[in-house]
Amino acid sequence: MNTSVYDNIKKLCGEKGMTISGLESAAKLSNGAISKWKNKIPQADNLFSVSKVLNTSMEFLLTGRESPASQNRIDSNMGEQERMLLECFQELDKYEKQIVLGRISEFVYQKKIKENAKSPSSDVLFDLFADCDREDPVIPRKQD
């Protein structure tokens, strides 16, 4: 089934909760410009702007299909551990991804707490930190 550029854009807008007019505004296109693409191929610079706003390839907008290279693309600037994490994450279903993101959020939160922790004030007896790698609580010593 051949789909038009307009159909592909409309589908992506729906998935991202965006309206066509909102997309036109974000891509700096005139009102109604995208609806004209129902029966014609847009200029490359306009299509490029739309692809950037929708975070997709021009190929997808034109054909409705991603190239195998872009489907499996992983940023070459990533370290090996980041690449491995992303590959594993992509194998999870929606529910499992939510669990993983929740756990990562917990780790980031704990890290921020530790980074922002100051030595206890004189009216505080002690601070108590939970350390995931230890079973017992960690009570930092007051520094004089």
N, CA and C atoms as an extended XYZ file, in Angstrom:
432
Properties=species:S:1:pos:R:3:atomname:S:1:resname:S:1:resid:I:1 pbc="F F F"
N         0.834       -1.180        0.000 N   MET     1
C         0.000        0.000        0.000 CA  MET     1
C         0.880        1.245        0.000 C   MET     1
N         0.718        2.070       -1.006 N   ASN     2
C         1.465        3.312       -1.071 CA  ASN     2
C         0.754        4.368       -0.240 C   ASN     2
N         1.523        5.038        0.567 N   THR     3
C         0.959        6.125        1.363 CA  THR     3
C         1.599        7.423        0.908 C   THR     3
N         0.869        8.492        1.027 N   SER     4
C         1.404        9.793        0.634 CA  SER     4
C         2.268       10.357        1.755 C   SER     4
N         3.041       11.350        1.391 N   VAL     5
C         3.853       12.053        2.384 CA  VAL     5
C         2.936       12.580        3.486 C   VAL     5
N         1.810       13.127        3.083 N   TYR     6
C         0.853       13.664        4.050 CA  TYR     6
C         0.376       12.578        5.015 C   TYR     6
N         0.055       11.392        4.494 N   ASP     7
C        -0.409       10.289        5.346 CA  ASP     7
C         0.653        9.896        6.366 C   ASP     7
N         1.904        9.838        5.923 N   ASN     8
C         2.995        9.462        6.829 CA  ASN     8
C         3.197       10.514        7.914 C   ASN     8
N         3.086       11.771        7.535 N   ILE     9
C         3.228       12.860        8.509 CA  ILE     9
C         2.065       12.830        9.499 C   ILE     9
N         0.861       12.641        8.982 N   LYS    10
C        -0.321       12.602        9.848 CA  LYS    10
C        -0.212       11.460       10.855 C   LYS    10
N         0.264       10.305       10.395 N   LYS    11
C         0.438        9.153       11.285 CA  LYS    11
C         1.432        9.483       12.406 C   LYS    11
N         2.581       10.058       12.040 N   LEU    12
C         3.582       10.404       13.058 CA  LEU    12
C         3.061       11.467       14.019 C   LEU    12
N         2.359       12.448       13.498 N   CYS    13
C         1.789       13.484       14.370 CA  CYS    13
C         0.848       12.854       15.391 C   CYS    13
N         0.029       11.909       14.936 N   GLY    14
C        -0.885       11.222       15.842 CA  GLY    14
C        -0.147       10.470       16.929 C   GLY    14
N         0.939        9.793       16.555 N   GLU    15
C         1.729        9.038       17.533 CA  GLU    15
C         2.388        9.951       18.551 C   GLU    15
N         2.737       11.158       18.126 N   LYS    16
C         3.439       12.088       19.006 CA  LYS    16
C         2.496       13.084       19.672 C   LYS    16
N         1.194       12.949       19.416 N   GLY    17
C         0.229       13.854       20.026 CA  GLY    17
C         0.353       15.282       19.530 C   GLY    17
N         0.701       15.435       18.271 N   MET    18
C         0.919       16.753       17.682 CA  MET    18
C        -0.100       16.973       16.559 C   MET    18
N        -0.535       18.195       16.396 N   THR    19
C        -1.443       18.514       15.294 CA  THR    19
C        -0.635       18.914       14.064 C   THR    19
N        -1.267       18.841       12.910 N   ILE    20
C        -0.612       19.271       11.670 CA  ILE    20
C        -0.274       20.757       11.751 C   ILE    20
N        -1.187       21.563       12.273 N   SER    21
C        -0.912       23.005       12.380 CA  SER    21
C         0.218       23.277       13.373 C   SER    21
N         0.283       22.486       14.437 N   GLY    22
C         1.394       22.625       15.381 CA  GLY    22
C         2.719       22.257       14.739 C   GLY    22
N         2.696       21.230       13.913 N   LEU    23
C         3.902       20.821       13.184 CA  LEU    23
C         4.327       21.906       12.207 C   LEU    23
N         3.363       22.469       11.488 N   GLU    24
C         3.684       23.543       10.540 CA  GLU    24
C         4.343       24.711       11.259 C   GLU    24
N         3.823       25.050       12.409 N   SER    25
C         4.395       26.145       13.190 CA  SER    25
C         5.814       25.812       13.647 C   SER    25
N         6.003       24.598       14.182 N   ALA    26
C         7.326       24.192       14.675 CA  ALA    26
C         8.350       24.096       13.550 C   ALA    26
N         7.897       23.709       12.350 N   ALA    27
C         8.800       23.576       11.204 CA  ALA    27
C         8.925       24.882       10.420 C   ALA    27
N         8.268       25.929       10.919 N   LYS    28
C         8.293       27.247       10.289 CA  LYS    28
C         7.754       27.207        8.852 C   LYS    28
N         6.620       26.521        8.699 N   LEU    29
C         5.922       26.446        7.415 CA  LEU    29
C         4.631       27.251        7.511 C   LEU    29
N         4.124       27.681        6.376 N   SER    30
C         2.873       28.447        6.377 CA  SER    30
C         1.692       27.538        6.705 C   SER    30
N         0.619       28.142        7.204 N   ASN    31
C        -0.598       27.381        7.516 CA  ASN    31
C        -1.123       26.712        6.251 C   ASN    31
N        -1.433       25.433        6.358 N   GLY    32
C        -1.976       24.694        5.229 CA  GLY    32
C        -0.942       24.125        4.281 C   GLY    32
N         0.334       24.408        4.517 N   ALA    33
C         1.385       23.931        3.603 CA  ALA    33
C         1.421       22.411        3.532 C   ALA    33
N         1.305       21.755        4.682 N   ILE    34
C         1.423       20.293        4.702 CA  ILE    34
C         0.219       19.636        4.040 C   ILE    34
N        -0.961       20.215        4.177 N   SER    35
C        -2.139       19.601        3.541 CA  SER    35
C        -2.012       19.602        2.020 C   SER    35
N        -1.225       20.501        1.473 N   LYS    36
C        -0.985       20.528        0.024 CA  LYS    36
C        -0.135       19.340       -0.425 C   LYS    36
N         0.488       18.665        0.530 N   TRP    37
C         1.359       17.540        0.196 CA  TRP    37
C         0.574       16.238        0.022 C   TRP    37
N        -0.739       16.297        0.113 N   LYS    38
C        -1.548       15.088       -0.080 CA  LYS    38
C        -1.336       14.506       -1.472 C   LYS    38
N        -1.138       15.372       -2.445 N   ASN    39
C        -1.033       14.917       -3.834 CA  ASN    39
C         0.274       15.293       -4.514 C   ASN    39
N         1.194       15.866       -3.795 N   LYS    40
C         2.471       16.221       -4.416 CA  LYS    40
C         3.609       16.050       -3.419 C   LYS    40
N         4.798       15.950       -3.950 N   ILE    41
C         5.988       15.809       -3.109 CA  ILE    41
C         6.480       17.211       -2.757 C   ILE    41
N         6.740       17.460       -1.474 N   PRO    42
C         7.169       18.798       -1.052 CA  PRO    42
C         8.619       19.086       -1.444 C   PRO    42
N         8.986       20.345       -1.321 N   GLN    43
C        10.377       20.730       -1.546 CA  GLN    43
C        11.237       20.087       -0.468 C   GLN    43
N        12.455       19.749       -0.837 N   ALA    44
C        13.354       19.024        0.063 CA  ALA    44
C        13.602       19.776        1.364 C   ALA    44
N        13.807       21.098        1.303 N   ASP    45
C        14.103       21.840        2.532 CA  ASP    45
C        12.912       21.839        3.490 C   ASP    45
N        11.695       21.891        2.954 N   ASN    46
C        10.510       21.824        3.816 CA  ASN    46
C        10.352       20.434        4.431 C   ASN    46
N        10.580       19.411        3.627 N   LEU    47
C        10.491       18.039        4.132 CA  LEU    47
C        11.555       17.791        5.200 C   LEU    47
N        12.739       18.358        4.984 N   PHE    48
C        13.825       18.216        5.956 CA  PHE    48
C        13.427       18.855        7.287 C   PHE    48
N        12.836       20.039        7.233 N   SER    49
C        12.394       20.716        8.466 CA  SER    49
C        11.381       19.871        9.223 C   SER    49
N        10.435       19.292        8.499 N   VAL    50
C         9.416       18.449        9.123 CA  VAL    50
C        10.053       17.203        9.728 C   VAL    50
N        11.015       16.605        9.013 N   SER    51
C        11.663       15.389        9.528 CA  SER    51
C        12.407       15.671       10.824 C   SER    51
N        12.993       16.849       10.937 N   LYS    52
C        13.715       17.203       12.165 CA  LYS    52
C        12.743       17.391       13.329 C   LYS    52
N        11.638       18.059       13.084 N   VAL    53
C        10.650       18.279       14.148 CA  VAL    53
C        10.067       16.946       14.616 C   VAL    53
N         9.801       16.043       13.667 N   LEU    54
C         9.212       14.746       14.012 CA  LEU    54
C        10.256       13.707       14.414 C   LEU    54
N        11.520       14.085       14.344 N   ASN    55
C        12.619       13.189       14.714 CA  ASN    55
C        12.545       11.872       13.926 C   ASN    55
N        12.450       12.017       12.615 N   THR    56
C        12.411       10.852       11.731 CA  THR    56
C        13.212       11.159       10.472 C   THR    56
N        13.338       10.186        9.617 N   SER    57
C        14.096       10.382        8.382 CA  SER    57
C        13.186       10.897        7.270 C   SER    57
N        13.803       11.557        6.304 N   MET    58
C        13.053       11.977        5.128 CA  MET    58
C        12.566       10.747        4.370 C   MET    58
N        13.351        9.682        4.407 N   GLU    59
C        12.953        8.446        3.738 CA  GLU    59
C        11.624        7.937        4.290 C   GLU    59
N        11.473        7.975        5.613 N   PHE    60
C        10.204        7.517        6.189 CA  PHE    60
C         9.051        8.403        5.741 C   PHE    60
N         9.267        9.704        5.727 N   LEU    61
C         8.194       10.607        5.319 CA  LEU    61
C         7.783       10.362        3.870 C   LEU    61
N         8.745       10.038        3.017 N   LEU    62
C         8.448        9.811        1.601 CA  LEU    62
C         7.843        8.440        1.322 C   LEU    62
N         8.341        7.406        2.013 N   THR    63
C         7.951        6.028        1.671 CA  THR    63
C         7.127        5.325        2.740 C   THR    63
N         7.196        5.812        3.969 N   GLY    64
C         6.531        5.115        5.067 CA  GLY    64
C         7.368        3.983        5.629 C   GLY    64
N         8.576        3.816        5.109 N   ARG    65
C         9.486        2.756        5.572 CA  ARG    65
C        10.812        3.373        5.983 C   ARG    65
N        11.415        2.789        6.998 N   GLU    66
C        12.761        3.185        7.407 CA  GLU    66
C        13.759        2.297        6.698 C   GLU    66
N        14.921        2.836        6.411 N   SER    67
C        15.971        1.997        5.837 CA  SER    67
C        16.536        1.122        6.944 C   SER    67
N        17.029       -0.073        6.615 N   PRO    68
C        17.613       -0.932        7.652 CA  PRO    68
C        18.725       -0.234        8.421 C   PRO    68
N        19.489        0.598        7.750 N   ALA    69
C        20.585        1.299        8.428 CA  ALA    69
C        20.057        2.235        9.501 C   ALA    69
N        18.968        2.951        9.225 N   SER    70
C        18.455        3.886       10.225 CA  SER    70
C        17.695        3.175       11.328 C   SER    70
N        17.109        2.014       11.047 N   GLN    71
C        16.407        1.268       12.083 CA  GLN    71
C        17.379        0.750       13.133 C   GLN    71
N        18.545        0.350       12.719 N   ASN    72
C        19.519       -0.234       13.635 CA  ASN    72
C        20.609        0.746       14.033 C   ASN    72
N        20.406        2.023       13.720 N   ARG    73
C        21.445        3.012       13.977 CA  ARG    73
C        21.622        3.236       15.476 C   ARG    73
N        22.846        3.161       15.904 N   ILE    74
C        23.200        3.496       17.274 CA  ILE    74
C        24.336        4.495       17.184 C   ILE    74
N        24.238        5.553       17.933 N   ASP    75
C        25.208        6.635       17.866 CA  ASP    75
C        26.626        6.112       18.032 C   ASP    75
N        27.484        6.462       17.081 N   SER    76
C        28.864        5.972       17.111 CA  SER    76
C        29.681        6.634       18.212 C   SER    76
N        29.179        7.713       18.796 N   ASN    77
C        29.893        8.377       19.883 CA  ASN    77
C        29.638        7.722       21.235 C   ASN    77
N        28.736        6.757       21.281 N   MET    78
C        28.432        6.082       22.540 CA  MET    78
C        29.553        5.129       22.910 C   MET    78
N        29.748        4.985       24.201 N   GLY    79
C        30.686        3.993       24.696 CA  GLY    79
C        30.090        2.602       24.567 C   GLY    79
N        30.901        1.592       24.767 N   GLU    80
C        30.452        0.209       24.614 CA  GLU    80
C        29.328       -0.126       25.591 C   GLU    80
N        29.443        0.318       26.844 N   GLN    81
C        28.399        0.022       27.825 CA  GLN    81
C        27.081        0.699       27.459 C   GLN    81
N        27.147        1.944       26.983 N   GLU    82
C        25.927        2.646       26.582 CA  GLU    82
C        25.273        1.949       25.399 C   GLU    82
N        26.076        1.521       24.451 N   ARG    83
C        25.564        0.813       23.280 CA  ARG    83
C        24.873       -0.492       23.697 C   ARG    83
N        25.532       -1.227       24.601 N   MET    84
C        24.980       -2.493       25.069 CA  MET    84
C        23.667       -2.251       25.836 C   MET    84
N        23.642       -1.209       26.665 N   LEU    85
C        22.429       -0.867       27.410 CA  LEU    85
C        21.278       -0.546       26.459 C   LEU    85
N        21.557        0.243       25.441 N   LEU    86
C        20.524        0.610       24.480 CA  LEU    86
C        20.017       -0.604       23.707 C   LEU    86
N        20.912       -1.471       23.290 N   GLU    87
C        20.508       -2.676       22.562 CA  GLU    87
C        19.616       -3.563       23.433 C   GLU    87
N        19.992       -3.723       24.692 N   CYS    88
C        19.176       -4.534       25.609 CA  CYS    88
C        17.824       -3.871       25.856 C   CYS    88
N        17.826       -2.558       26.044 N   PHE    89
C        16.596       -1.815       26.309 CA  PHE    89
C        15.612       -1.962       25.151 C   PHE    89
N        16.125       -1.958       23.926 N   GLN    90
C        15.259       -2.075       22.751 CA  GLN    90
C        14.584       -3.440       22.664 C   GLN    90
N        15.114       -4.433       23.346 N   GLU    91
C        14.530       -5.775       23.329 CA  GLU    91
C        13.349       -5.919       24.297 C   GLU    91
N        13.171       -4.948       25.197 N   LEU    92
C        12.132       -5.035       26.221 CA  LEU    92
C        10.779       -4.584       25.687 C   LEU    92
N         9.708       -5.080       26.329 N   ASP    93
C         8.381       -4.585       25.970 CA  ASP    93
C         8.115       -3.285       26.739 C   ASP    93
N         6.991       -2.655       26.462 N   LYS    94
C         6.662       -1.352       27.039 CA  LYS    94
C         6.662       -1.386       28.569 C   LYS    94
N         6.085       -2.418       29.150 N   TYR    95
C         6.009       -2.545       30.604 CA  TYR    95
C         7.407       -2.679       31.212 C   TYR    95
N         8.227       -3.535       30.621 N   GLU    96
C         9.591       -3.744       31.131 CA  GLU    96
C        10.423       -2.471       31.013 C   GLU    96
N        10.214       -1.710       29.937 N   LYS    97
C        10.938       -0.445       29.772 CA  LYS    97
C        10.578        0.526       30.894 C   LYS    97
N         9.297        0.572       31.286 N   GLN    98
C         8.880        1.455       32.376 CA  GLN    98
C         9.569        1.074       33.682 C   GLN    98
N         9.691       -0.223       33.929 N   ILE    99
C        10.358       -0.691       35.143 CA  ILE    99
C        11.820       -0.261       35.138 C   ILE    99
N        12.495       -0.472       34.012 N   VAL   100
C        13.913       -0.106       33.904 CA  VAL   100
C        14.089        1.395       34.084 C   VAL   100
N        13.241        2.197       33.445 N   LEU   101
C        13.347        3.647       33.589 CA  LEU   101
C        13.097        4.083       35.030 C   LEU   101
N        12.186        3.411       35.707 N   GLY   102
C        11.944        3.708       37.118 CA  GLY   102
C        13.162        3.425       37.975 C   GLY   102
N        13.804        2.290       37.726 N   ARG   103
C        15.008        1.936       38.494 CA  ARG   103
C        16.141        2.927       38.218 C   ARG   103
N        16.312        3.301       36.967 N   ILE   104
C        17.356        4.270       36.628 CA  ILE   104
C        17.074        5.591       37.329 C   ILE   104
N        15.812        6.001       37.355 N   SER   105
C        15.445        7.241       38.046 CA  SER   105
C        15.802        7.171       39.523 C   SER   105
N        15.587        6.012       40.136 N   GLU   106
C        15.949        5.834       41.545 CA  GLU   106
C        17.451        6.009       41.744 C   GLU   106
N        18.249        5.401       40.872 N   PHE   107
C        19.706        5.522       40.987 CA  PHE   107
C        20.155        6.972       40.824 C   PHE   107
N        19.588        7.670       39.843 N   VAL   108
C        19.953        9.066       39.610 CA  VAL   108
C        19.561        9.914       40.814 C   VAL   108
N        18.375        9.666       41.369 N   TYR   109
C        17.911       10.403       42.540 CA  TYR   109
C        18.852       10.189       43.727 C   TYR   109
N        19.216        8.939       43.978 N   GLN   110
C        20.132        8.639       45.085 CA  GLN   110
C        21.486        9.309       44.871 C   GLN   110
N        21.957        9.321       43.644 N   LYS   111
C        23.243        9.958       43.343 CA  LYS   111
C        23.171       11.455       43.627 C   LYS   111
N        22.074       12.092       43.227 N   LYS   112
C        21.921       13.526       43.469 CA  LYS   112
C        21.846       13.824       44.956 C   LYS   112
N        21.177       12.970       45.703 N   ILE   113
C        21.099       13.160       47.154 CA  ILE   113
C        22.496       13.110       47.755 C   ILE   113
N        23.282       12.118       47.349 N   LYS   114
C        24.639       11.984       47.890 CA  LYS   114
C        25.511       13.165       47.491 C   LYS   114
N        25.370       13.631       46.245 N   GLU   115
C        26.175       14.759       45.777 CA  GLU   115
C        25.812       16.047       46.501 C   GLU   115
N        24.545       16.198       46.843 N   ASN   116
C        24.084       17.426       47.482 CA  ASN   116
C        24.131       17.366       49.005 C   ASN   116
N        24.486       16.207       49.524 N   ALA   117
C        24.515       16.059       50.984 CA  ALA   117
C        25.646       16.899       51.563 C   ALA   117
N        25.306       17.641       52.580 N   LYS   118
C        26.303       18.448       53.279 CA  LYS   118
C        26.535       17.816       54.636 C   LYS   118
N        27.595       18.196       55.275 N   SER   119
C        27.830       17.651       56.610 CA  SER   119
C        26.690       18.110       57.515 C   SER   119
N        26.296       17.271       58.453 N   PRO   120
C        25.152       17.610       59.300 CA  PRO   120
C        25.403       18.882       60.107 C   PRO   120
N        24.344       19.647       60.300 N   SER   121
C        24.474       20.853       61.113 CA  SER   121
C        24.540       20.452       62.584 C   SER   121
N        24.834       21.393       63.434 N   SER   122
C        25.022       21.096       64.855 CA  SER   122
C        23.748       20.579       65.517 C   SER   122
N        22.580       20.910       64.991 N   ASP   123
C        21.345       20.450       65.612 CA  ASP   123
C        20.831       19.131       65.020 C   ASP   123
N        21.622       18.483       64.154 N   VAL   124
C        21.256       17.188       63.583 CA  VAL   124
C        22.141       16.126       64.209 C   VAL   124
N        21.523       15.085       64.751 N   LEU   125
C        22.302       14.006       65.354 CA  LEU   125
C        23.083       13.219       64.314 C   LEU   125
N        22.398       12.792       63.266 N   PHE   126
C        23.078       12.048       62.207 CA  PHE   126
C        22.240       12.071       60.938 C   PHE   126
N        22.908       11.820       59.810 N   ASP   127
C        22.232       11.626       58.527 CA  ASP   127
C        22.283       10.148       58.213 C   ASP   127
N        21.255        9.646       57.622 N   LEU   128
C        21.185        8.231       57.287 CA  LEU   128
C        21.042        8.092       55.777 C   LEU   128
N        21.957        7.343       55.156 N   PHE   129
C        21.916        7.101       53.721 CA  PHE   129
C        21.717        5.623       53.464 C   PHE   129
N        20.922        5.306       52.447 N   ALA   130
C        20.764        3.911       52.025 CA  ALA   130
C        21.731        3.666       50.878 C   ALA   130
N        22.479        2.598       50.962 N   ASP   131
C        23.434        2.223       49.923 CA  ASP   131
C        22.962        0.905       49.333 C   ASP   131
N        22.699        0.876       48.033 N   CYS   132
C        22.157       -0.322       47.377 CA  CYS   132
C        23.097       -1.515       47.457 C   CYS   132
N        24.386       -1.267       47.619 N   ASP   133
C        25.356       -2.357       47.637 CA  ASP   133
C        25.571       -2.933       49.033 C   ASP   133
N        24.958       -2.322       50.032 N   ARG   134
C        25.152       -2.786       51.401 CA  ARG   134
C        23.808       -3.064       52.036 C   ARG   134
N        23.801       -3.991       52.973 N   GLU   135
C        22.557       -4.299       53.675 CA  GLU   135
C        22.356       -3.393       54.884 C   GLU   135
N        23.436       -2.890       55.457 N   ASP   136
C        23.329       -2.051       56.647 CA  ASP   136
C        23.310       -0.572       56.248 C   ASP   136
N        22.683        0.271       57.075 N   PRO   137
C        22.640        1.701       56.757 CA  PRO   137
C        24.019        2.337       56.882 C   PRO   137
N        24.207        3.421       56.158 N   VAL   138
C        25.472        4.146       56.186 CA  VAL   138
C        25.245        5.447       56.940 C   VAL   138
N        25.985        5.632       58.023 N   ILE   139
C        25.885        6.860       58.805 CA  ILE   139
C        27.214        7.592       58.654 C   ILE   139
N        27.237        8.658       57.855 N   PRO   140
C        28.492        9.375       57.661 CA  PRO   140
C        28.914       10.080       58.943 C   PRO   140
N        30.190       10.111       59.172 N   ARG   141
C        30.716       10.783       60.363 CA  ARG   141
C        30.720       12.287       60.144 C   ARG   141
N        30.425       12.997       61.204 N   LYS   142
C        30.444       14.448       61.143 CA  LYS   142
C        31.882       14.908       61.035 C   LYS   142
N        32.122       15.800       60.071 N   GLN   143
C        33.472       16.320       59.894 CA  GLN   143
C        33.600       17.621       60.663 C   GLN   143
N        34.624       17.700       61.489 N   ASP   144
C        34.839       18.920       62.291 CA  ASP   144
C        35.776       19.865       61.608 C   ASP   144
